[in-house]
Short mmCIF file of C-alpha atoms and ligand atoms in Angstrom, two decimals:
data_model
loop_
_atom_site.label_atom_id
_atom_site.label_comp_id
_atom_site.label_asym_id
_atom_site.label_seq_id
_atom_site.Cartn_x
_atom_site.Cartn_y
_atom_site.Cartn_z
CA MET A 201 -10.36 -24.73 7.74
CA MET A 202 -7.21 -22.75 8.41
CA LYS A 203 -4.07 -24.88 8.63
CA TYR A 204 -2.18 -23.34 11.50
CA ASN A 205 -0.24 -25.11 14.20
CA PRO A 206 0.11 -22.76 17.13
CA THR A 207 2.82 -23.41 19.68
CA LYS A 208 1.65 -24.44 23.15
CA ASP A 209 2.85 -21.12 24.61
CA LEU A 210 1.51 -18.91 21.78
CA LEU A 211 -0.49 -16.77 24.21
CA ALA A 212 1.72 -17.02 27.31
CA ASN A 213 1.65 -13.85 29.44
CA LYS A 214 -1.30 -12.45 27.52
CA THR A 215 -4.58 -11.41 29.11
CA ILE A 216 -7.54 -11.88 26.78
CA LEU A 217 -11.18 -10.94 27.34
CA VAL A 218 -13.80 -13.14 25.63
CA THR A 219 -17.46 -12.04 25.54
CA GLY A 220 -20.11 -14.74 25.51
CA ALA A 221 -17.55 -17.09 27.02
CA GLY A 222 -20.11 -19.43 28.59
CA ASP A 223 -21.31 -21.23 25.49
CA GLY A 224 -20.71 -22.03 21.84
CA ILE A 225 -17.73 -20.52 20.03
CA GLY A 226 -16.86 -18.14 22.89
CA ARG A 227 -16.64 -21.02 25.37
CA GLN A 228 -14.29 -22.94 23.10
CA ALA A 229 -12.20 -19.83 22.37
CA ALA A 230 -11.78 -19.24 26.12
CA LEU A 231 -10.67 -22.84 26.68
CA SER A 232 -8.30 -22.79 23.69
CA PHE A 233 -6.74 -19.42 24.60
CA ALA A 234 -6.13 -20.72 28.14
CA GLN A 235 -4.63 -23.96 26.77
CA HIS A 236 -2.16 -21.80 24.87
CA GLY A 237 -1.10 -19.89 27.96
CA ALA A 238 -3.45 -16.91 28.17
CA THR A 239 -5.13 -15.61 31.29
CA VAL A 240 -8.70 -15.39 30.08
CA ILE A 241 -11.36 -12.99 31.34
CA LEU A 242 -14.69 -14.75 30.89
CA LEU A 243 -17.53 -12.29 30.26
CA GLY A 244 -21.17 -13.34 29.89
CA ARG A 245 -24.63 -13.11 31.33
CA THR A 246 -25.14 -16.63 32.72
CA VAL A 247 -22.82 -16.98 35.70
CA LYS A 248 -23.31 -20.75 36.04
CA LYS A 249 -21.99 -21.32 32.52
CA LEU A 250 -19.02 -19.02 33.13
CA GLU A 251 -18.21 -20.87 36.36
CA LYS A 252 -18.24 -24.17 34.47
CA VAL A 253 -15.72 -22.84 31.94
CA TYR A 254 -13.67 -21.39 34.81
CA ASP A 255 -13.57 -24.83 36.49
CA GLU A 256 -12.58 -26.57 33.25
CA ILE A 257 -9.66 -24.18 32.79
CA VAL A 258 -8.45 -24.59 36.38
CA GLU A 259 -8.83 -28.39 36.25
CA ALA A 260 -6.73 -28.46 33.06
CA GLY A 261 -3.95 -26.65 34.94
CA ASP A 262 -4.11 -23.60 32.68
CA PRO A 263 -3.72 -20.01 33.98
CA GLN A 264 -6.40 -19.04 36.48
CA PRO A 265 -9.11 -17.09 34.65
CA ALA A 266 -11.37 -14.29 35.88
CA ILE A 267 -15.12 -13.86 35.52
CA ILE A 268 -17.05 -10.70 34.62
CA PRO A 269 -20.80 -11.28 34.82
CA LEU A 270 -22.44 -8.77 32.50
CA ASP A 271 -25.55 -8.69 30.34
CA LEU A 272 -24.62 -6.60 27.31
CA LYS A 273 -28.27 -5.72 26.86
CA GLY A 274 -28.38 -3.42 29.88
CA ALA A 275 -24.71 -2.47 30.17
CA THR A 276 -23.82 1.22 30.09
CA LYS A 277 -20.65 3.18 29.46
CA GLN A 278 -20.07 3.21 33.24
CA HIS A 279 -19.93 -0.61 33.36
CA TYR A 280 -17.20 -0.62 30.70
CA THR A 281 -15.26 2.20 32.36
CA ASP A 282 -15.34 0.29 35.67
CA MET A 283 -14.28 -2.87 33.80
CA CYS A 284 -11.28 -1.03 32.37
CA ARG A 285 -10.20 0.05 35.87
CA THR A 286 -10.57 -3.49 37.23
CA ILE A 287 -8.52 -4.95 34.38
CA GLU A 288 -5.82 -2.34 34.86
CA ASP A 289 -5.68 -3.02 38.62
CA GLN A 290 -5.60 -6.81 38.26
CA PHE A 291 -3.65 -7.39 35.05
CA GLY A 292 -2.04 -4.07 34.13
CA ARG A 293 -3.05 -4.32 30.49
CA LEU A 294 -5.27 -6.14 27.97
CA ASP A 295 -3.61 -8.03 25.10
CA GLY A 296 -6.71 -9.38 23.39
CA LEU A 297 -10.43 -8.72 23.11
CA LEU A 298 -12.74 -11.18 21.35
CA HIS A 299 -16.15 -9.64 20.70
CA ASN A 300 -18.08 -12.88 20.34
CA ALA A 301 -21.41 -12.54 22.20
CA ALA A 302 -24.37 -11.73 20.00
CA SER A 303 -28.12 -11.94 19.94
CA LEU A 304 -29.93 -13.50 16.98
CA GLY A 305 -33.15 -11.68 17.86
CA VAL A 306 -36.16 -12.85 15.88
CA LEU A 307 -35.92 -14.10 12.31
CA SER A 308 -38.96 -12.61 10.65
CA PRO A 309 -39.96 -10.17 7.89
CA LEU A 310 -38.94 -6.61 8.78
CA GLU A 311 -42.63 -5.75 8.64
CA HIS A 312 -43.12 -7.75 11.85
CA ILE A 313 -39.94 -6.84 13.77
CA SER A 314 -40.84 -5.02 16.99
CA GLU A 315 -39.03 -1.91 18.16
CA ASN A 316 -37.89 -3.87 21.24
CA THR A 317 -36.29 -6.64 19.19
CA TRP A 318 -34.61 -4.11 16.92
CA ASN A 319 -33.21 -2.13 19.87
CA GLU A 320 -32.07 -5.21 21.76
CA VAL A 321 -30.18 -6.74 18.84
CA LEU A 322 -28.50 -3.45 17.94
CA GLN A 323 -27.63 -2.85 21.61
CA VAL A 324 -26.09 -6.29 22.19
CA ASN A 325 -24.46 -6.74 18.77
CA VAL A 326 -23.23 -3.22 18.00
CA THR A 327 -23.57 -0.53 20.68
CA SER A 328 -22.01 -2.70 23.40
CA HIS A 329 -19.07 -3.41 21.08
CA PHE A 330 -18.51 0.31 20.47
CA LEU A 331 -18.79 1.24 24.17
CA MET A 332 -16.61 -1.65 25.36
CA THR A 333 -13.90 -1.09 22.76
CA GLN A 334 -13.81 2.65 23.45
CA ALA A 335 -13.66 2.17 27.23
CA LEU A 336 -10.95 -0.51 27.03
CA LEU A 337 -8.59 1.45 24.75
CA PRO A 338 -6.47 2.64 27.72
CA VAL A 339 -5.64 -0.96 28.75
CA LEU A 340 -5.29 -2.14 25.14
CA LYS A 341 -2.74 0.66 24.58
CA LYS A 342 -0.69 -0.68 27.49
CA ALA A 343 -0.12 -4.02 25.71
CA PRO A 344 2.94 -4.26 23.43
CA ASN A 345 0.70 -5.70 20.69
CA ALA A 346 -3.04 -5.86 21.22
CA SER A 347 -5.54 -7.72 19.05
CA VAL A 348 -9.24 -6.90 18.88
CA VAL A 349 -11.38 -9.41 16.98
CA PHE A 350 -14.99 -8.71 15.99
CA THR A 351 -17.30 -11.55 14.96
CA ALA A 352 -18.79 -11.32 11.48
CA SER A 353 -21.35 -13.57 9.79
CA GLY A 354 -22.51 -14.76 6.39
CA VAL A 355 -24.94 -11.81 6.46
CA SER A 356 -22.26 -9.18 7.20
CA THR A 357 -21.91 -8.07 3.59
CA LYS A 358 -25.05 -9.34 1.86
CA GLY A 359 -28.47 -8.83 3.41
CA LYS A 360 -30.85 -11.75 3.57
CA ALA A 361 -34.65 -11.88 3.89
CA PHE A 362 -35.89 -12.38 7.47
CA TRP A 363 -32.46 -11.85 9.07
CA GLY A 364 -33.41 -8.16 9.73
CA PRO A 365 -31.74 -6.63 12.78
CA TYR A 366 -29.13 -9.40 13.09
CA ALA A 367 -27.93 -8.82 9.50
CA VAL A 368 -27.96 -5.04 9.98
CA SER A 369 -25.95 -5.43 13.20
CA LYS A 370 -23.32 -7.58 11.47
CA PHE A 371 -22.99 -5.02 8.62
CA ALA A 372 -22.47 -2.39 11.34
CA ILE A 373 -19.76 -4.49 12.99
CA GLN A 374 -17.87 -4.60 9.70
CA GLY A 375 -18.11 -0.80 9.49
CA LEU A 376 -16.99 -0.38 13.09
CA MET A 377 -14.02 -2.69 12.58
CA GLU A 378 -12.90 -1.03 9.34
CA THR A 379 -13.26 2.48 10.79
CA ILE A 380 -11.33 1.87 13.98
CA ALA A 381 -8.70 -0.23 12.18
CA ASP A 382 -8.08 2.71 9.84
CA GLU A 383 -7.84 5.14 12.76
CA TYR A 384 -5.31 2.90 14.53
CA GLU A 385 -3.20 1.97 11.51
CA ASN A 386 0.50 1.86 12.41
CA THR A 387 -0.20 1.59 16.14
CA SER A 388 0.20 -1.32 18.55
CA ILE A 389 -3.50 -2.24 18.35
CA ARG A 390 -4.88 -4.26 15.44
CA PHE A 391 -8.58 -4.75 14.65
CA ASN A 392 -9.97 -7.52 12.45
CA SER A 393 -13.19 -9.43 11.96
CA LEU A 394 -13.64 -13.15 11.74
CA ASN A 395 -16.64 -14.96 10.28
CA PRO A 396 -16.88 -18.38 11.92
CA GLY A 397 -19.12 -19.72 9.16
CA PRO A 398 -21.88 -22.28 9.84
CA THR A 399 -21.03 -23.84 13.20
CA LYS A 400 -22.72 -26.35 15.47
CA THR A 401 -23.97 -24.15 18.35
CA LYS A 402 -27.22 -23.19 20.07
CA MET A 403 -27.49 -20.04 17.96
CA ARG A 404 -27.29 -22.09 14.79
CA SER A 405 -30.00 -24.49 15.94
CA LYS A 406 -32.21 -21.53 16.85
CA ALA A 407 -31.69 -20.03 13.37
CA TYR A 408 -32.26 -23.37 11.60
CA PRO A 409 -34.64 -25.36 13.82
CA GLY A 410 -34.92 -28.96 12.74
CA ALA A 411 -31.79 -28.87 10.55
CA ASP A 412 -29.16 -31.56 11.05
CA LEU A 413 -26.15 -29.76 12.52
CA ASN A 414 -23.93 -32.82 12.60
CA GLU A 415 -22.29 -32.03 9.25
CA LEU A 416 -21.25 -28.58 10.44
CA ALA A 417 -17.93 -27.44 11.83
CA THR A 418 -17.66 -27.53 15.61
CA PRO A 419 -16.31 -24.57 17.59
CA LEU A 420 -13.11 -26.58 18.13
CA ASN A 421 -12.58 -26.88 14.35
CA LEU A 422 -12.48 -23.07 14.08
CA MET A 423 -9.82 -22.48 16.68
CA PRO A 424 -6.75 -22.24 14.41
CA SER A 425 -7.97 -18.91 13.00
CA TYR A 426 -8.98 -17.56 16.42
CA LEU A 427 -5.56 -18.47 17.83
CA TYR A 428 -3.80 -16.99 14.80
CA LEU A 429 -5.56 -13.64 15.23
CA MET A 430 -4.81 -13.51 18.96
CA GLY A 431 -1.16 -14.55 18.65
CA ASP A 432 1.79 -12.42 17.60
CA GLU A 433 2.08 -14.06 14.17
CA SER A 434 -0.80 -11.81 13.03
CA ILE A 435 0.79 -8.58 14.29
CA GLU A 436 0.89 -7.11 10.76
CA VAL A 437 -2.74 -8.02 10.03
CA THR A 438 -5.28 -5.23 10.62
CA GLY A 439 -8.51 -4.07 9.00
CA GLN A 440 -9.04 -7.53 7.51
CA SER A 441 -12.16 -9.70 7.31
CA LEU A 442 -11.18 -13.34 7.71
CA GLN A 443 -13.28 -16.45 7.13
CA ALA A 444 -12.55 -19.16 9.70
CA GLN A 445 -13.65 -21.94 7.36
CA ASP A 446 -12.13 -20.69 4.08
CA ILE A 447 -8.57 -19.81 4.99
P1 NAP B 504 -24.25 -19.17 21.08
O1 NAP B 504 -23.95 -20.61 21.15
O2 NAP B 504 -25.67 -18.72 21.16
O3 NAP B 504 -23.37 -18.41 22.19
C1 NAP B 504 -23.49 -17.02 22.33
C2 NAP B 504 -22.89 -16.61 23.66
O4 NAP B 504 -23.12 -15.20 23.80
C3 NAP B 504 -23.58 -17.28 24.84
O5 NAP B 504 -22.62 -17.59 25.83
C4 NAP B 504 -24.55 -16.21 25.33
O6 NAP B 504 -24.83 -16.27 26.70
C5 NAP B 504 -23.75 -14.94 25.04
N1 NAP B 504 -24.66 -13.80 24.99
C6 NAP B 504 -25.75 -13.65 24.21
N2 NAP B 504 -26.37 -12.50 24.51
C7 NAP B 504 -25.66 -11.91 25.51
C8 NAP B 504 -25.81 -10.73 26.28
N3 NAP B 504 -26.86 -9.91 26.12
N4 NAP B 504 -24.89 -10.43 27.23
C9 NAP B 504 -23.84 -11.26 27.46
N5 NAP B 504 -23.66 -12.41 26.78
C10 NAP B 504 -24.57 -12.75 25.82
O7 NAP B 504 -23.72 -18.52 19.72
P2 NAP B 504 -22.47 -18.92 18.78
O8 NAP B 504 -23.02 -19.65 17.62
O9 NAP B 504 -21.37 -19.46 19.57
O10 NAP B 504 -22.11 -17.46 18.23
C11 NAP B 504 -20.93 -16.77 18.59
C12 NAP B 504 -20.71 -15.67 17.59
O11 NAP B 504 -20.53 -16.23 16.28
C13 NAP B 504 -21.85 -14.68 17.46
O12 NAP B 504 -21.32 -13.37 17.28
C14 NAP B 504 -22.57 -15.11 16.20
O13 NAP B 504 -23.26 -14.05 15.61
C15 NAP B 504 -21.40 -15.59 15.37
N6 NAP B 504 -21.74 -16.54 14.29
C16 NAP B 504 -22.15 -17.79 14.57
C17 NAP B 504 -22.43 -18.68 13.52
C18 NAP B 504 -22.91 -20.09 13.77
O14 NAP B 504 -23.22 -20.80 12.79
N7 NAP B 504 -22.96 -20.56 14.99
C19 NAP B 504 -22.27 -18.26 12.19
C20 NAP B 504 -21.84 -16.96 11.94
C21 NAP B 504 -21.56 -16.11 13.00
P3 NAP B 504 -25.88 -17.34 27.30
O15 NAP B 504 -25.12 -18.62 27.33
O16 NAP B 504 -26.20 -16.79 28.62
O17 NAP B 504 -27.04 -17.39 26.34
#
């Protein structure tokens, strides 16, 4: 696990959007960013979960967050354009964007993957990331130093039987990150990917039903690398693929 001791005010005065902020790694990232001073925009599809995270942040006395209820499956370019306008009106700029939400889809031989499953996983895990990043560039450009973090996986660079559309989507995320990072080299926006590694969450238990998850890292264990990438100490880092559990 990364050894990094962030200061309490590492993210003070930053506004950071976290997708999939209601559960798992995204939930913990939202809480940790707020604990380090950020105003967090909680995006997800299950409003009750987002409200719970909202309440936890407020009860802890951290900066008041905002909620954007959105299912990435059905979201269109217009949703992201409207989101950009709302963020600009309310916060003036966006300092950080954590693309965390993802769909595992169905783990099965490609022979049996339906067109619906394929389209849904690619929509949630790739197309939404492209559309959201593109639409939010105007507010990211307004930040003195903006950080965009994509979420990779163990199957981002090496395909694996039965991980079909999920693996393909994570390869695509690597390509998206490397392409846009190259286009924005020497600008105020940096783009990196972070592979959390095996982590005790609902997605993991869905992928490995029956496996004992107690030996795995928890979302909290991963936070040093998430905080590092969102904070100004990583300003020079762009186009990189980091491993939360190996650095
Ligand atoms: P998780 O516990 O299943 O949480 C995923 C979050 O994303 C949930 O809050 C979920 O919302 C949200 N989400 C899913 N589909 C969505 C959609 N269509 N629209 C909006 N929000 C949606 O998963 P996790 O393990 O924390 O995974 C987080 C990230 O890490 C993912 O990108 C995953 O691929 C990656 N990852 C995880 C592991 C691991 O071992 N856990 C390993 C490698 C990579 P709901 O709460 O409403 O379902």
